[in-house]
Tab-separated table of C-alpha atoms in Angstrom:
chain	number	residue	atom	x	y	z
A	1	UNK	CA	0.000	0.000	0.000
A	2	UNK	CA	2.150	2.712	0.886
A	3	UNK	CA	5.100	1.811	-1.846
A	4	UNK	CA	4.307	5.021	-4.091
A	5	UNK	CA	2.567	7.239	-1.810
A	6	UNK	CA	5.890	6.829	0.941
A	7	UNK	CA	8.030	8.234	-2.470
A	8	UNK	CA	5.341	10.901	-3.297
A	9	UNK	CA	5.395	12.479	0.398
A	10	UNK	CA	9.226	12.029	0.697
A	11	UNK	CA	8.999	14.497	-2.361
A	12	UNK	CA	6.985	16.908	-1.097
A	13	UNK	CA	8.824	16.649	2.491
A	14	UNK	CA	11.880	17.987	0.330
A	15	UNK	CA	10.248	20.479	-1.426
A	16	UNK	CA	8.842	21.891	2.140
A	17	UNK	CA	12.118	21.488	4.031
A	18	UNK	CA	14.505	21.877	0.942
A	19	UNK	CA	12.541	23.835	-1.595
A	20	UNK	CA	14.083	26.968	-0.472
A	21	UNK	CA	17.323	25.935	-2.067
A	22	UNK	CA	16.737	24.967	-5.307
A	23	UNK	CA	12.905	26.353	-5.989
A	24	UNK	CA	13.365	29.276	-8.440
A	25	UNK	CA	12.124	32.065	-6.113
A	26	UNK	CA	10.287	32.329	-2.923
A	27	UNK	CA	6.935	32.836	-4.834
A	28	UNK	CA	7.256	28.977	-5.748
A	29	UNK	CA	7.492	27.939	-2.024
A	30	UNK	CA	4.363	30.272	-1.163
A	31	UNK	CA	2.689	28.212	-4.696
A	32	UNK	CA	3.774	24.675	-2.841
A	33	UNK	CA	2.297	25.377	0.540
A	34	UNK	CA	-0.790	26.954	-1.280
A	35	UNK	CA	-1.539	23.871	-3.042
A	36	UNK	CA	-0.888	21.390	-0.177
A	37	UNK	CA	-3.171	23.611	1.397
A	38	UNK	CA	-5.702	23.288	-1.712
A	39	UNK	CA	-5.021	19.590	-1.841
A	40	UNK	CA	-5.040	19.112	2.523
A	41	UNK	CA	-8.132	16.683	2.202
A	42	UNK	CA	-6.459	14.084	-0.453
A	43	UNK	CA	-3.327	14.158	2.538
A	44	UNK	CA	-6.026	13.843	5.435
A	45	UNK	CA	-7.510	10.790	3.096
A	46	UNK	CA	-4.219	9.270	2.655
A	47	UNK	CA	-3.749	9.257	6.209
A	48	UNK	CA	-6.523	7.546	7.732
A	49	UNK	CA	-5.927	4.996	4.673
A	50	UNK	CA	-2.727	4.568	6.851
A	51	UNK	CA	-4.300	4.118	10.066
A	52	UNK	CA	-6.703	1.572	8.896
A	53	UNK	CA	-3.767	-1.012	7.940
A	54	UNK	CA	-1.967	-0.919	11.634
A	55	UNK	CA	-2.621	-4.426	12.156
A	56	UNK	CA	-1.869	-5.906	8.383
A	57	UNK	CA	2.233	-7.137	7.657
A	58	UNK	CA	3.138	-3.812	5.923
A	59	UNK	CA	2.268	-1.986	9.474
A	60	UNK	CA	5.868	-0.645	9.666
A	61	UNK	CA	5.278	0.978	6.330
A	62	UNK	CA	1.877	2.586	7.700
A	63	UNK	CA	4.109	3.925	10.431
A	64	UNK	CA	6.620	5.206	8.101
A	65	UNK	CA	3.916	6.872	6.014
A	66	UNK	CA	2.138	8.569	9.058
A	67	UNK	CA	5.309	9.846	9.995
A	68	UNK	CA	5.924	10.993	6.068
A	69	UNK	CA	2.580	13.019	6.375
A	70	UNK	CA	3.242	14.693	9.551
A	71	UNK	CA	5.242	17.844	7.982
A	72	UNK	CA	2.274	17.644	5.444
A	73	UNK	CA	-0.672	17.286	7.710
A	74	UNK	CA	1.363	20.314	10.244
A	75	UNK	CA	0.997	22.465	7.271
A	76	UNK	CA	-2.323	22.152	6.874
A	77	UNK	CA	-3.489	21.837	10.256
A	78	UNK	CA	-1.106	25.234	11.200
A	79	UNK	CA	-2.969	27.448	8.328
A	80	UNK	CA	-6.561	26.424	7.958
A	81	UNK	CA	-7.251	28.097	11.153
A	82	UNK	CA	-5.338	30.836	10.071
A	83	UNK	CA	-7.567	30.908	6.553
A	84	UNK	CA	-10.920	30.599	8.214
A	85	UNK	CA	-9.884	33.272	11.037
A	86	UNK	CA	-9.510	35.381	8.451
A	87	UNK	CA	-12.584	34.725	6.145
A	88	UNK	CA	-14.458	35.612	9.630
A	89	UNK	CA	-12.596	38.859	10.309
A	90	UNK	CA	-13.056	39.852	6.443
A	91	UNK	CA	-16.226	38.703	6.181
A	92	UNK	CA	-15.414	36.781	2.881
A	93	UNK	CA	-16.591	32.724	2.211
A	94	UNK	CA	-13.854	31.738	0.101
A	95	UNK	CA	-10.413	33.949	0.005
A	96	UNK	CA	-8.471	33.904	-3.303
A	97	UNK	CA	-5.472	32.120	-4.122
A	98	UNK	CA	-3.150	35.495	-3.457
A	99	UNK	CA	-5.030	36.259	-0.061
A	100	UNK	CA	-4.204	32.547	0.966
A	101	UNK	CA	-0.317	32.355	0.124
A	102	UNK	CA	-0.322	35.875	2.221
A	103	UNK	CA	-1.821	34.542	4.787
A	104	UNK	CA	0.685	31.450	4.132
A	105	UNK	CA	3.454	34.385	4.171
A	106	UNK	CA	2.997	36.086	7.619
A	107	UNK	CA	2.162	33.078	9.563
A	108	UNK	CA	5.304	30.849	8.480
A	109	UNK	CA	7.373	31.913	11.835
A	110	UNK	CA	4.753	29.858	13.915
A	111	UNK	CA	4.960	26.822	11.794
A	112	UNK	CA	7.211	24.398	12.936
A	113	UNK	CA	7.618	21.117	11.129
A	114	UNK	CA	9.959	18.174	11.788
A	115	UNK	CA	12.935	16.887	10.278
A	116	UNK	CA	12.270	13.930	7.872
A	117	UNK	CA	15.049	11.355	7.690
A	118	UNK	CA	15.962	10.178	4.397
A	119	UNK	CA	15.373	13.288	2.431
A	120	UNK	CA	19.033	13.310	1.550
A	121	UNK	CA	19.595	9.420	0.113
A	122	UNK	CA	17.825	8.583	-2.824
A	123	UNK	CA	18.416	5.699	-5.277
A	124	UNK	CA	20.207	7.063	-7.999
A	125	UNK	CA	18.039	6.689	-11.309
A	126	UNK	CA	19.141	4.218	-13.844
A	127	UNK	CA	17.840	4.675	-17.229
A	128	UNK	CA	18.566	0.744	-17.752
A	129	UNK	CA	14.946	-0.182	-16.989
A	130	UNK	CA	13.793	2.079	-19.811
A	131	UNK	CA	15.933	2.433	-21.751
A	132	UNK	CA	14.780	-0.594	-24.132
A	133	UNK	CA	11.395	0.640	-23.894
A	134	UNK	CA	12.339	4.148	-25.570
A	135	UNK	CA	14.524	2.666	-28.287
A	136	UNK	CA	11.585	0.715	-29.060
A	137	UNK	CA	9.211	3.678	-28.889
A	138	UNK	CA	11.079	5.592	-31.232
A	139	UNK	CA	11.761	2.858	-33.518
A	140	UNK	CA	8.786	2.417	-33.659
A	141	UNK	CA	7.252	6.372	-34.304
A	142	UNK	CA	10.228	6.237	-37.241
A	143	UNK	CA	8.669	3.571	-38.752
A	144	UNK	CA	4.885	4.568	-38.521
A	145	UNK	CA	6.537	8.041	-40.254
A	146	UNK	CA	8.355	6.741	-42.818
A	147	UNK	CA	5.426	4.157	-44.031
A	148	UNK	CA	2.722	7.761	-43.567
A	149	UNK	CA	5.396	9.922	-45.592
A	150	UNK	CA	5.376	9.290	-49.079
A	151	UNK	CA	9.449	9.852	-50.032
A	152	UNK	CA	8.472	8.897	-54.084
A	153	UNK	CA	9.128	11.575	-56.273
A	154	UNK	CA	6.579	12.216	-58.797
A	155	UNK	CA	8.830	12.015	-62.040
A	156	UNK	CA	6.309	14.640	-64.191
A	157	UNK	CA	6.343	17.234	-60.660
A	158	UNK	CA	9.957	16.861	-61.053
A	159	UNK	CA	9.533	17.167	-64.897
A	160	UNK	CA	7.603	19.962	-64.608
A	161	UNK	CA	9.924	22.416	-62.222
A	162	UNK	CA	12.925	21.547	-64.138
A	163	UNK	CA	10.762	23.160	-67.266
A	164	UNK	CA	10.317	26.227	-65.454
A	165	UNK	CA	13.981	26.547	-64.135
């Protein structure tokens, strides 16, 4: 169960921890912790998926997922107070995108997240495993081309042009 969705929150926990570093500007990071925010229920869903499987073989995987979504769940749990606080005091339902990642701006000195272990070892990616799968791919669009393209040249076209050269 929690094979893919263990690598998909490992990549968000570096994006929240790390993104600083490497994200293009600090607009991005706002853009990530908007659309966690955005996205909070599929995390919250995720999670009690986790908690369901406690007693089932892969239960140290559930436990390594819950603790994956903790940094994730934090964020979301630290600002949508925040958000609705806000939509009382302003009187608005729904605040827009921009009024969310500035709420997300002034309130990121009271969020505190954890430290995720692992974030820095990865498996190195080996094109190996695909690698015969894209030669055939190509191979293969080349050869649907080449059969689509008509390369004969019409001998009175060519006839033709010469007379007008």
């Amino acid at each position: 169960m929690a094979g893919c969705q263990l690598k998909v929150c490992r990549i968000f926990n570096m994006f929240v921890m790390y993104g600083d570093t490497f994200l293009p500007n600090h607009g991005s990071y706002d853009e990530l912790y908007y659309e966690i925010l955005r996205q909070h229920s599929v995390f919250d869903n995720l999670n009690e998926a986790a908690l369901q499987f406690p007693h089932q073989d892969n239960s140290s995987k559930s436990k390594v997922l819950l603790g994956c979504l903790h940094n994730i769940r934090t964020i979301g749990n630290h600002f949508t107070p925040k958000i609705e606080a806000w939509s009382v005091t302003t009187k608005t339902s729904t605040p827009t995108p921009e009024q969310v990642m500035d709420i997300v701006r002034c309130n990121y000195d009271s969020l505190t997240l954890k430290l995720q272990d692992g974030l820095a070892h990865y498996d190195k990616y080996s094109e190996v495993k695909e690698q015969q799968f894209y030669t055939n791919l190509v191979r293969r669009i080349c050869s649907e081309k080449r059969t689509a393209i008509d390369l004969s040249v019409d001998s009175s076209a060519y006839k033709n042009c010469a007379s007008i050269a």
